[in-house]
mmCIF file of C-alpha atoms in Angstrom:
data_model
loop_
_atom_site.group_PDB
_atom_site.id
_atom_site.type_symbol
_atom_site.label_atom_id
_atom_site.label_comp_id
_atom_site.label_asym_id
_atom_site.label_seq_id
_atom_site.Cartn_x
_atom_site.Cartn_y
_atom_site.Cartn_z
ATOM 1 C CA UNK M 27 -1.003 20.259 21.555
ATOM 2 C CA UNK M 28 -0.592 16.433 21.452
ATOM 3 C CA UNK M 29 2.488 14.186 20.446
ATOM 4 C CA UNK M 30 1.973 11.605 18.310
ATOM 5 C CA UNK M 31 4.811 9.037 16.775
ATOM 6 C CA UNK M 32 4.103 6.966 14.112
ATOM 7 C CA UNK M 33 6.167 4.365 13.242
ATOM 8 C CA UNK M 34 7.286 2.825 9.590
ATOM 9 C CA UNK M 35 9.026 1.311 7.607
ATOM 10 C CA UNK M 36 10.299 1.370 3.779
ATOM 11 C CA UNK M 37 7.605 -0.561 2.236
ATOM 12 C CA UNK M 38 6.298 1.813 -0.691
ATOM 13 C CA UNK M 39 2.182 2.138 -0.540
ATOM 14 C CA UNK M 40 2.269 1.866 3.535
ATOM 15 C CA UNK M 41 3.340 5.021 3.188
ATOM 16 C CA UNK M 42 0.895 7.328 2.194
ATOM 17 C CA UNK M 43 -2.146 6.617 4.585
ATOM 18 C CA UNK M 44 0.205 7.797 7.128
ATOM 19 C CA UNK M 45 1.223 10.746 5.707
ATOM 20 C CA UNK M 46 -2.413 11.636 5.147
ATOM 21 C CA UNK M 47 -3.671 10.600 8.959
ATOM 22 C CA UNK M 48 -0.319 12.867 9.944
ATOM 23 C CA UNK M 49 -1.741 15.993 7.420
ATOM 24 C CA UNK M 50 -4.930 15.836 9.415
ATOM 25 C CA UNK M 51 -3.846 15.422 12.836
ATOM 26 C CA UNK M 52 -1.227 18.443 12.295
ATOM 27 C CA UNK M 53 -3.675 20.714 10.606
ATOM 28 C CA UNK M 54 -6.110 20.159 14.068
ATOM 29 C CA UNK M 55 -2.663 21.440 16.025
ATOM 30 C CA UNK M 56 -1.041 18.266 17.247
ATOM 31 C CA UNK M 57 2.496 17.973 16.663
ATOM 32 C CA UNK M 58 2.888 14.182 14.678
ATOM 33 C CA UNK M 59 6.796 13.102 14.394
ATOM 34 C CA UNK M 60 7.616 9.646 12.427
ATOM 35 C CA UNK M 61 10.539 6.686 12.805
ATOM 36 C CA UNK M 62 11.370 4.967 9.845
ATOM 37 C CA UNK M 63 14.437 3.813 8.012
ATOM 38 C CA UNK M 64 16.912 6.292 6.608
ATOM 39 C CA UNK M 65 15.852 6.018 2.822
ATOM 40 C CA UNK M 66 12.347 7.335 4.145
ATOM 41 C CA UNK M 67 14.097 11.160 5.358
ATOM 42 C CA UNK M 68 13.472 12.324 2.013
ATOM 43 C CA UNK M 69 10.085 11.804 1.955
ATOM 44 C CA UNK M 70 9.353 13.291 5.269
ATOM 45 C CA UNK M 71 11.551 16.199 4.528
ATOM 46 C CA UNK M 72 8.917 17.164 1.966
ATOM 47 C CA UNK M 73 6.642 16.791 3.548
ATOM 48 C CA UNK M 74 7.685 19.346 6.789
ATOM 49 C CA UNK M 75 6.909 16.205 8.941
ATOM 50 C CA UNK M 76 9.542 15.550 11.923
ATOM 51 C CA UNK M 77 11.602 12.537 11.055
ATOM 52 C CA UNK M 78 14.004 10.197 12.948
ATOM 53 C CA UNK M 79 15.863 6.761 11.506
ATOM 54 C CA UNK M 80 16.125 3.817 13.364
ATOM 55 C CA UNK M 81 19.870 3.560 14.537
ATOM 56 C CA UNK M 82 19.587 -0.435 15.581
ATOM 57 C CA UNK M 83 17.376 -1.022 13.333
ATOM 58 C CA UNK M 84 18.915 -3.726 10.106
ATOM 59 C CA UNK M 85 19.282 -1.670 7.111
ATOM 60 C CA UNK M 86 16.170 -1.973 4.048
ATOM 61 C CA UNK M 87 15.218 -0.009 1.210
ATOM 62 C CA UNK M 88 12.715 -0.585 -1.264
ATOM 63 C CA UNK M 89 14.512 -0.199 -4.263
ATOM 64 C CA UNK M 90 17.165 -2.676 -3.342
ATOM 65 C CA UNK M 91 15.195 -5.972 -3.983
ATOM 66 C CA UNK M 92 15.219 -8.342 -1.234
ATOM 67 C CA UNK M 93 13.759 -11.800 -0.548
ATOM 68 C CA UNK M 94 10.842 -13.637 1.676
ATOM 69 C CA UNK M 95 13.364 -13.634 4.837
ATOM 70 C CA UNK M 96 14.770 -10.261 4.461
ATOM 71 C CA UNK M 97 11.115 -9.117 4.682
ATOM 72 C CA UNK M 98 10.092 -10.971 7.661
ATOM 73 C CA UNK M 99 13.402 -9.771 9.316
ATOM 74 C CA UNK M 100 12.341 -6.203 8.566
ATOM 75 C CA UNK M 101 8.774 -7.280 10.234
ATOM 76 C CA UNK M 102 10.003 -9.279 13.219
ATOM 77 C CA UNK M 103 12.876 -6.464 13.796
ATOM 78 C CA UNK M 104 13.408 -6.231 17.896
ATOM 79 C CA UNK M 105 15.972 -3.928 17.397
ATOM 80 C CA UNK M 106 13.737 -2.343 15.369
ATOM 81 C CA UNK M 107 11.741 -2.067 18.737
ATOM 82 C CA UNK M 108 14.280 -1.272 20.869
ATOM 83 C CA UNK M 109 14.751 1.725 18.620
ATOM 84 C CA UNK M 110 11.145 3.101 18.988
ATOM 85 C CA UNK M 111 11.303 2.192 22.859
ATOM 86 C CA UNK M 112 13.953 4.755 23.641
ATOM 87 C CA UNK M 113 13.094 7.420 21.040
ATOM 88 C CA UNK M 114 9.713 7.533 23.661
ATOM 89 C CA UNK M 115 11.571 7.311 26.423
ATOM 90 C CA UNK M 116 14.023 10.862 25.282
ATOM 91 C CA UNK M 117 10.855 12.497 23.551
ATOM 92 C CA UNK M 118 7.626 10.597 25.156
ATOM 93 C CA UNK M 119 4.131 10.225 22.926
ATOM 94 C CA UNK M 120 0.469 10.706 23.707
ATOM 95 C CA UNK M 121 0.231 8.326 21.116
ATOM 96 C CA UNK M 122 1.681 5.716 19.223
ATOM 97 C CA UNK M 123 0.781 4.346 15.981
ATOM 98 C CA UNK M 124 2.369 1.954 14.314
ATOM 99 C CA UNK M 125 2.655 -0.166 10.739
ATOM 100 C CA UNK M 126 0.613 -2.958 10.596
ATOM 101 C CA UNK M 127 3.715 -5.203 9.964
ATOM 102 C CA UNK M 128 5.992 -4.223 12.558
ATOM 103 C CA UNK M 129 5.465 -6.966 14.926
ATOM 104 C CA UNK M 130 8.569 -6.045 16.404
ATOM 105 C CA UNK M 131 7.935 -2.908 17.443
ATOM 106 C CA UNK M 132 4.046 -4.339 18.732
ATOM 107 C CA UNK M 133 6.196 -6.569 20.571
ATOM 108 C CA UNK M 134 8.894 -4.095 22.505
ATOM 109 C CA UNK M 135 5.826 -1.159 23.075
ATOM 110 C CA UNK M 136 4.018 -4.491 24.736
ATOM 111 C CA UNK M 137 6.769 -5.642 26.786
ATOM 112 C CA UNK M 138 7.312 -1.835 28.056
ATOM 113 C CA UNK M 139 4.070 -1.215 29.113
ATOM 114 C CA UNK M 140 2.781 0.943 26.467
ATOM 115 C CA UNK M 141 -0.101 1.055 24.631
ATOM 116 C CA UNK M 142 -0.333 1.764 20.441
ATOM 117 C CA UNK M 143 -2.669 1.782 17.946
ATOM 118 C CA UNK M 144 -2.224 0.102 14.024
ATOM 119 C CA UNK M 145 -2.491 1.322 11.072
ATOM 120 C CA UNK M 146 -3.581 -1.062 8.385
ATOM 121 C CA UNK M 147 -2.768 0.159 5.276
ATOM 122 C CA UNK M 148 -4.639 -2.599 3.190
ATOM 123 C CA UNK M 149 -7.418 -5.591 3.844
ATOM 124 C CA UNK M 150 -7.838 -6.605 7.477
ATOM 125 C CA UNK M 151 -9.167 -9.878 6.143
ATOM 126 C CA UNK M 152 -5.929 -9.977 4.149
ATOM 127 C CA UNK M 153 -3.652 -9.648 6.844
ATOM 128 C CA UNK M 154 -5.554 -12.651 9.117
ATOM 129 C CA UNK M 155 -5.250 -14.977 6.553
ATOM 130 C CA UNK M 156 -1.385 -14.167 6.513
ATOM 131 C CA UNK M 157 -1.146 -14.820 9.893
ATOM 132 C CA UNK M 158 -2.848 -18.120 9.782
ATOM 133 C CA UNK M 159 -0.788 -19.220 6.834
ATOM 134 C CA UNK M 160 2.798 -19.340 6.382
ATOM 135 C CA UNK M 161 4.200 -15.707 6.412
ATOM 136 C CA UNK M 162 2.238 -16.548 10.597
ATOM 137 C CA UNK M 163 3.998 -19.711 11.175
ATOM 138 C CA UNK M 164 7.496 -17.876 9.821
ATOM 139 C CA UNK M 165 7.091 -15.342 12.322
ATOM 140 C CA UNK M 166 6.018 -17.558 14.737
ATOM 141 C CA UNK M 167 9.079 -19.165 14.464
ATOM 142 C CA UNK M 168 10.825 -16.260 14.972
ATOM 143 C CA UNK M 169 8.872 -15.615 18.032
ATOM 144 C CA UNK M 170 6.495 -13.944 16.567
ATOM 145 C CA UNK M 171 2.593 -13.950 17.950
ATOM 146 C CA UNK M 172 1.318 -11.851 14.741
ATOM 147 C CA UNK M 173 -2.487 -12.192 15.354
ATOM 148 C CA UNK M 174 -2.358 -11.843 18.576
ATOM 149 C CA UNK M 175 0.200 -8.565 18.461
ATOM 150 C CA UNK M 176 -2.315 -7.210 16.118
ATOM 151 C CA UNK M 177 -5.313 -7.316 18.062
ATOM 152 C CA UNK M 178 -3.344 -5.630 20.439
ATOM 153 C CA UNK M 179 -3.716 -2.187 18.683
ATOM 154 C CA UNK M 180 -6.345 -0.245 20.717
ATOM 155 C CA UNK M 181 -7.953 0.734 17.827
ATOM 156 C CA UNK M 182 -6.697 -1.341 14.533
ATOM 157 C CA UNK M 183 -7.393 1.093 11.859
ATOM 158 C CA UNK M 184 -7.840 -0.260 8.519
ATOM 159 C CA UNK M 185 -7.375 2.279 5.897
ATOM 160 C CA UNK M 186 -9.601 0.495 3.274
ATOM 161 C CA UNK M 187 -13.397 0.144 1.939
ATOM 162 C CA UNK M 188 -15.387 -2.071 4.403
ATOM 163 C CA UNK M 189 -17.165 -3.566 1.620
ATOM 164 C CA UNK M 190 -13.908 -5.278 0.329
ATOM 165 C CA UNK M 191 -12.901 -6.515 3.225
ATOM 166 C CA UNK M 192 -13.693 -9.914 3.317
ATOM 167 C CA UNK M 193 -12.995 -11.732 6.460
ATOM 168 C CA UNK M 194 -11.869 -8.747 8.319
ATOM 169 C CA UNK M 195 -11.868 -8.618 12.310
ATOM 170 C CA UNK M 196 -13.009 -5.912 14.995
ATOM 171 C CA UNK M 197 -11.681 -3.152 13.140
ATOM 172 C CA UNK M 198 -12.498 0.460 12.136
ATOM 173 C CA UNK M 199 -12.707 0.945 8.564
ATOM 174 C CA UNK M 200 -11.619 4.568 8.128
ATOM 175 C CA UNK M 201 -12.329 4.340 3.964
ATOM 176 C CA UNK M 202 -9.189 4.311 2.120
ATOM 177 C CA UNK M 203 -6.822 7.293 2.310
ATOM 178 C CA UNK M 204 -5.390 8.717 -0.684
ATOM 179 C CA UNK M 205 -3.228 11.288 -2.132
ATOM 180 C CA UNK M 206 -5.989 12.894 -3.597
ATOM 181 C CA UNK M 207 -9.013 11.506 -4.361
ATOM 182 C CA UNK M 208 -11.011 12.872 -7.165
ATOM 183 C CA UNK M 209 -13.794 15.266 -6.375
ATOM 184 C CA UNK M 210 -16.752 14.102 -8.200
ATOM 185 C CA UNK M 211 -16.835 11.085 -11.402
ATOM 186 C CA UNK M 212 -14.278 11.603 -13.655
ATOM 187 C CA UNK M 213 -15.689 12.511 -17.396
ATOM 188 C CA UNK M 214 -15.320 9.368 -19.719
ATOM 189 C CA UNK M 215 -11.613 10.573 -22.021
ATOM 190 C CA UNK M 216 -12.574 11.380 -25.189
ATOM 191 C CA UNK M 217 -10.358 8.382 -26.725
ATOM 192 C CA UNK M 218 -9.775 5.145 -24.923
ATOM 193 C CA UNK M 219 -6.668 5.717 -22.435
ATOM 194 C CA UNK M 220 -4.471 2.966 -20.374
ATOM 195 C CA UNK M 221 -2.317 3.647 -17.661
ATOM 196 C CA UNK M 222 0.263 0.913 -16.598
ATOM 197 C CA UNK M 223 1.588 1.031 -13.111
ATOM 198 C CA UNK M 224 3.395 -1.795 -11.416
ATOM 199 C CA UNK M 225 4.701 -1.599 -8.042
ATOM 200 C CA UNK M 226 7.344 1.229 -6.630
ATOM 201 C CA UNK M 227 8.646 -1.573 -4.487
ATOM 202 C CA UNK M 228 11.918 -3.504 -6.002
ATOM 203 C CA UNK M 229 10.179 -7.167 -6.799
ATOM 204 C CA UNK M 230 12.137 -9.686 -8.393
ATOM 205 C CA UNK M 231 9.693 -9.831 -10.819
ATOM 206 C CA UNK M 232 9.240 -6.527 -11.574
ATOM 207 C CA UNK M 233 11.074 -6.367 -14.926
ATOM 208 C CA UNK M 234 10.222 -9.417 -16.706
ATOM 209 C CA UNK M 235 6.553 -8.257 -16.013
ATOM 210 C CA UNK M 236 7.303 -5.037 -17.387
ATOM 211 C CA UNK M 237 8.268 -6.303 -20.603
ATOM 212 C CA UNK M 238 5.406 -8.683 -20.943
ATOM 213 C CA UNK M 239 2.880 -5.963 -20.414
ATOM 214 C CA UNK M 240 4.707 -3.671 -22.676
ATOM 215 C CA UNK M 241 5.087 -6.340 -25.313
ATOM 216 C CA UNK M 242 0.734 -7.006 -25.192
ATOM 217 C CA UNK M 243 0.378 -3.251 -25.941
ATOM 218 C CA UNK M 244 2.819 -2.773 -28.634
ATOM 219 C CA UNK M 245 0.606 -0.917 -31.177
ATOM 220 C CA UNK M 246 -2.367 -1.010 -29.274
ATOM 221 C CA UNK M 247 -5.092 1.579 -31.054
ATOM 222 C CA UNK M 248 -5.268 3.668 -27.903
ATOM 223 C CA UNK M 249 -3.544 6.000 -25.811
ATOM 224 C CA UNK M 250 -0.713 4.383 -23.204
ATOM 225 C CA UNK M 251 0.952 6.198 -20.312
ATOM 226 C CA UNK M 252 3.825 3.482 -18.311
ATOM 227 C CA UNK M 253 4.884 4.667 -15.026
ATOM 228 C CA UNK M 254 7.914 2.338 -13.994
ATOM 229 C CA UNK M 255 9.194 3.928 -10.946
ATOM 230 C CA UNK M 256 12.575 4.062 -9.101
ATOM 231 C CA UNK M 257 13.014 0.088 -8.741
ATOM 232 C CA UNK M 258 12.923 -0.277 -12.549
ATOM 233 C CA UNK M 259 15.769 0.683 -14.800
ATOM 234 C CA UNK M 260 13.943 1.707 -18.079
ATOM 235 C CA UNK M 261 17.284 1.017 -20.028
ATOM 236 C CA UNK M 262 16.784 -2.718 -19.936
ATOM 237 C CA UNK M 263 12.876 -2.166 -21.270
ATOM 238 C CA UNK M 264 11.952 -2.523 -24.744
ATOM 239 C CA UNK M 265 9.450 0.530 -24.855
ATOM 240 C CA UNK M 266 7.181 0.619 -27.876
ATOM 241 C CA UNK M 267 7.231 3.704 -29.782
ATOM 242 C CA UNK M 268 3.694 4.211 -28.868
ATOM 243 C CA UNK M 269 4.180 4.083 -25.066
ATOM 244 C CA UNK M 270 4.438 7.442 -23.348
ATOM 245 C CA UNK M 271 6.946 6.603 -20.422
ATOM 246 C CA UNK M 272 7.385 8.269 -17.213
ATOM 247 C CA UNK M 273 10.006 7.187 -14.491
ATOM 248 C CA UNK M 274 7.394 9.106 -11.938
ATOM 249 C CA UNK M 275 3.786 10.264 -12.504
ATOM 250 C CA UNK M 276 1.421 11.398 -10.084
ATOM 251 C CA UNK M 277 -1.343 9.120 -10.550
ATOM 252 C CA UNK M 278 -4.177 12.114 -9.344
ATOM 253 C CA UNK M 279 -2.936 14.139 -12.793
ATOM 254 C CA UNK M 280 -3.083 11.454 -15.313
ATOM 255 C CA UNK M 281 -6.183 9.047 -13.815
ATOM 256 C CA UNK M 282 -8.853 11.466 -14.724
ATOM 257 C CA UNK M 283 -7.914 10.914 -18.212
ATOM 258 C CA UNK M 284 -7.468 7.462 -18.094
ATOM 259 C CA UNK M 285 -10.123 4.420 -18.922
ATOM 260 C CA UNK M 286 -8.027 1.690 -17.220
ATOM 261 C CA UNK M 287 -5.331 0.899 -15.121
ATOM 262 C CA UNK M 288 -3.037 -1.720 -15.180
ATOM 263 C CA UNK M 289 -1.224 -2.718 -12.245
ATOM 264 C CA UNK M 290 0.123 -5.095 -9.701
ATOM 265 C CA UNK M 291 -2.304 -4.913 -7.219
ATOM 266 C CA UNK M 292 -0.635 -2.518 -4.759
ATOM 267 C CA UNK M 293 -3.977 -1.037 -2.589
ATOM 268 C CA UNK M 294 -2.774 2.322 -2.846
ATOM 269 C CA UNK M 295 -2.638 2.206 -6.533
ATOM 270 C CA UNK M 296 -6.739 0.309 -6.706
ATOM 271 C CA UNK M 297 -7.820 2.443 -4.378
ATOM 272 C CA UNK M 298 -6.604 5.656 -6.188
ATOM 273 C CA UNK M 299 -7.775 4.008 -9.823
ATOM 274 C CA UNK M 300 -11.486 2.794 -8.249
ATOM 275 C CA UNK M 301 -11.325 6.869 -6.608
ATOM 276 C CA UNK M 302 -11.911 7.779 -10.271
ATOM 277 C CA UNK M 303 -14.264 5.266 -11.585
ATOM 278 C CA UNK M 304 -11.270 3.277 -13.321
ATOM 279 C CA UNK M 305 -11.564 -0.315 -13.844
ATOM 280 C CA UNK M 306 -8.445 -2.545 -13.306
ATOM 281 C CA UNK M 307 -6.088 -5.422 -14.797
ATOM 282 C CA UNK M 308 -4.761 -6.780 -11.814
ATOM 283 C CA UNK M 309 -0.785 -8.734 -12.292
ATOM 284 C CA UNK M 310 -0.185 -9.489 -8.893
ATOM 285 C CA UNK M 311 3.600 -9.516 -8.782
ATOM 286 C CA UNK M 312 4.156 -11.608 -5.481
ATOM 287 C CA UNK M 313 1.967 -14.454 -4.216
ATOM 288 C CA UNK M 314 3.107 -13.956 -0.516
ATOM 289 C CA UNK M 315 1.379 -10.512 -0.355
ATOM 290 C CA UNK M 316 -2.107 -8.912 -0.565
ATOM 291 C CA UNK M 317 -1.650 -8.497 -4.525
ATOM 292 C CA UNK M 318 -3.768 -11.724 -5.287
ATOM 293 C CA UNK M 319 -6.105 -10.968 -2.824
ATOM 294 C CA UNK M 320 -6.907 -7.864 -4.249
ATOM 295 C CA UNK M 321 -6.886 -9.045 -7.571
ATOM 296 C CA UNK M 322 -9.600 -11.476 -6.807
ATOM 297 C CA UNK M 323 -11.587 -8.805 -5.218
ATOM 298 C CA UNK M 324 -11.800 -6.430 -7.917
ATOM 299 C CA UNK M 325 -12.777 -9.061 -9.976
ATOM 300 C CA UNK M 326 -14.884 -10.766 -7.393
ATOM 301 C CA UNK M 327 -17.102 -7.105 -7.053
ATOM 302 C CA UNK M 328 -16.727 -7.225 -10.760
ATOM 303 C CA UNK M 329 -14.832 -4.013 -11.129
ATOM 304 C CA UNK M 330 -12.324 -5.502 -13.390
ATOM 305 C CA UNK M 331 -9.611 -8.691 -13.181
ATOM 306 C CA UNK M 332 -7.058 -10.189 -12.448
ATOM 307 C CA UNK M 333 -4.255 -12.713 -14.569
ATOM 308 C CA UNK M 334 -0.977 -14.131 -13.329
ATOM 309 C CA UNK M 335 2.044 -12.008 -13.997
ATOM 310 C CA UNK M 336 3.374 -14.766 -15.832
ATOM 311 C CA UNK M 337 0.314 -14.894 -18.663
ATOM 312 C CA UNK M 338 1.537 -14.168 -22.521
ATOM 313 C CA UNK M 339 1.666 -11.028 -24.403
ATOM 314 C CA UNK M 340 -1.272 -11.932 -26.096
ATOM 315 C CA UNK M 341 -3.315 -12.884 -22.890
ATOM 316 C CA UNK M 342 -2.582 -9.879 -21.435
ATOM 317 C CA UNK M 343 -3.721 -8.168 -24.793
ATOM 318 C CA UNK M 344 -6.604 -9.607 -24.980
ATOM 319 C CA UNK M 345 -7.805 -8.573 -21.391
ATOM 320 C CA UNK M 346 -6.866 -5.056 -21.835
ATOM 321 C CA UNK M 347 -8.821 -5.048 -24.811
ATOM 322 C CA UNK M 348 -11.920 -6.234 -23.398
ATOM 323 C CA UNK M 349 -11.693 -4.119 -20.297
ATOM 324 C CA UNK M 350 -11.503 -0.976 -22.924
ATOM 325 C CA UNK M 351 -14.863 -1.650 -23.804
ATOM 326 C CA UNK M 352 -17.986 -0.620 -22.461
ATOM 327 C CA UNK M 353 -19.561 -3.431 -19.784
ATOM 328 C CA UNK M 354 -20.639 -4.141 -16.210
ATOM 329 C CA UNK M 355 -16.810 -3.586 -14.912
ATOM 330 C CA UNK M 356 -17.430 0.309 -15.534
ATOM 331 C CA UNK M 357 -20.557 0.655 -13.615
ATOM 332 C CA UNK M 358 -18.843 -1.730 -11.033
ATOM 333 C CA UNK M 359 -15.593 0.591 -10.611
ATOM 334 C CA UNK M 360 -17.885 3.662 -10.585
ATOM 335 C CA UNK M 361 -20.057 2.208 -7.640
ATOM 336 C CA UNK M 362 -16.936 1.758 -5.890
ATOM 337 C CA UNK M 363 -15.448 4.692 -6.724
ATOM 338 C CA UNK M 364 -18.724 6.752 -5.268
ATOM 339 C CA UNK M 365 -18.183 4.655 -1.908
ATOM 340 C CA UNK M 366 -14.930 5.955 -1.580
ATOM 341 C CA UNK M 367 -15.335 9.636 -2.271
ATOM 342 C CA UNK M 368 -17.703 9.466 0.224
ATOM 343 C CA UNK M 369 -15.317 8.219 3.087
ATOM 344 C CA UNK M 370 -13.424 10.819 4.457
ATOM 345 C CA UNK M 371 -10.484 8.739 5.378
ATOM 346 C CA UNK M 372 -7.744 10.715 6.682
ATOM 347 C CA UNK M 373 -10.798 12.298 8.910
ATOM 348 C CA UNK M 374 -12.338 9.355 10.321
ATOM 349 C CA UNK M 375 -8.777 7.889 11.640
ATOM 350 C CA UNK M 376 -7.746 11.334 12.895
ATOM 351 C CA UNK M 377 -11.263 11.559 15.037
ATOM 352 C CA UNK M 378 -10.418 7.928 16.482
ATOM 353 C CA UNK M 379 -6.872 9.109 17.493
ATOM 354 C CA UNK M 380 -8.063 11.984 19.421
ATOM 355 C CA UNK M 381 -10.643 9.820 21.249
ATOM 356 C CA UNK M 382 -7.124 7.962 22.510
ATOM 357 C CA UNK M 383 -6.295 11.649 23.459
ATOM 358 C CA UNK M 384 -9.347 12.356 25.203
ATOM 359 C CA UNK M 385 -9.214 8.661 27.186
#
């Protein structure tokens, strides 16, 4: 039996890839343990997985909302390092995998002598243009070498459809890695369905977004399930009396019913939509991440698209309404969605991490 760490942090949709490359690995008898920040122990603890929090590690949780330089803190977070550097030094690793944005971390396991692999847990392409535009030169100013801390990763593994991946480097696409990923095409609902989803994480612009969306489907002839999540206090919503709302709903029981999905652009949340042949409205909530990147990919491979979170009630309307209808985006979003049930995922990265073994 093997020992694997993987290291995280509190960063909502990096979460679950993980948990589904640590599934596999266990269920082939390697033991797979996971450092993260303390709000994460819950999560682990349901999932029977082996969890320690960083103790020098700054303090973050994703449903406290937090700004561009609390971020890259959390990202360029030596102590953060230092943390992971002696948990392998009391328990040692086989193998180390960690977050694609904890260039921290990259940087300690390099300045120890130790080798890891990454885990992307969206668009490699995404993440390169990052680090040639500002969120790179902020971290470079923090000492930061993110492109080059990257490549380090022996493999990268990017956790996403190659297709989509525009401008991506040497990388192995494992296919994205779900929850659960539908089995075959999901039957067409009998009456048109929408599911809005915005992001788990604590944005600032989370609830003004909210209320916009909710506003453009006040009275909308159709069937509408809201998710808003932990960050979101529902109180301060006005919900329209025909919204079904849900503070938590697993999106595998309520997608095969659904005809579109409205969200922020989160790659967990696409992927999981696209899984089931369900076109998207894409309202990327923060510029500085991979949300408009996405958006303009889904709408680039014509599988839906994408508006700023700041468009009217009435814009907003209006694309929901068109996406309900029959068209292109459907055959588009169930091409995709084919590609990914195809890609065993969790699988694929699981068979590169034992090569590392077998090396």
């Amino acid at each position: 039996m093997s020992e694997i760490l993987v290291v995280t942090w509190d960063g909502g949709g990096n979460v679950p890839p993980a948990l589904g490359i640590a599934a596999e690995l266990r269920g082939r008898g390697h033991r797979v343990r996971f450092l993260g920040h303390p709000s994460q122990a819950g999560a682990f603890a349901d999932a029977g997985l082996p969890f320690e929090a960083f103790s020098q590690g700054r303090p973050f949780n994703s449903a406290t909302p937090s700004g561009t330089w609390s971020l890259l803190g959390v990202f360029a977070d030596r102590k953060m390092g230092q943390d992971v550097v002696e948990s392998l030094t009391k328990q040692p690793a086989d193998v180390v995998l960690v977050d694609c944005l904890l260039f921290g971390v990259m940087e300690a396991l390099q300045r120890s002598g130790r080798e890891y692999a990454v885990l992307e847990h969206s668009f490699d392409g995404y993440f390169r243009r990052a680090a040639h535009g500002p969120m790179g030169l902020l971290l470079r100013l923090r000492g930061c070498r993110a492109l080059s801390l990257l490549d380090a990763g022996r493999p990268v593994l990017a956790a996403t459809l190659g297709e989509l991946d525009t401008g991506a480097g040497p990388v192995v696409h494992t296919g994205p890695i779900l929850e659960s990923t539908a089995n075959g095409a999901s039957a067409p609902p009998a009456a048109p369905a929408v599911l809005l989803s915005l992001s788990t994480f604590a944005f600032r612009s989370l609830l003004p977004t909210w209320q916009r969306l909710l506003d453009a489907v006040d009275g909308l002839p159709a069937r509408v399930v809201a998710t808003t999540g932990p960050a979101v206090d529902a109180t301060a919503l006005r919900i329209p009396a025909n919204v079904e709302h849900h503070r938590w709903l697993a999106h595998p029981e309520i997608l095969p019913e659904v005809s579109l999905l409205v969200g922020h652009g989160g790659h967990a949340t696409t992927m999981a939509a696209l899984a089931h042949d369900v076109p998207l409205l894409v309202l990327p909530l923060d510029p500085k991440t991979d949300q408009p990147f996405m958006g303009r990919t889904i709408q680039r491979a014509g599988a839906g698209r994408t508006l700023s979170r700041r468009s009217s009630p009435e814009e907003i309307r209006s694309a929901i309404e068109d996406l309900l209808d029959d068209g292109p985006h459907r055959q588009a979003a169930a091409r995709l969605g084919g590609k990914i049930r195809a890609t065993p995922g969790a699988p694929v990265a699981a068979d590169r991490i034992e090569e590392l073994l077998s090396d």
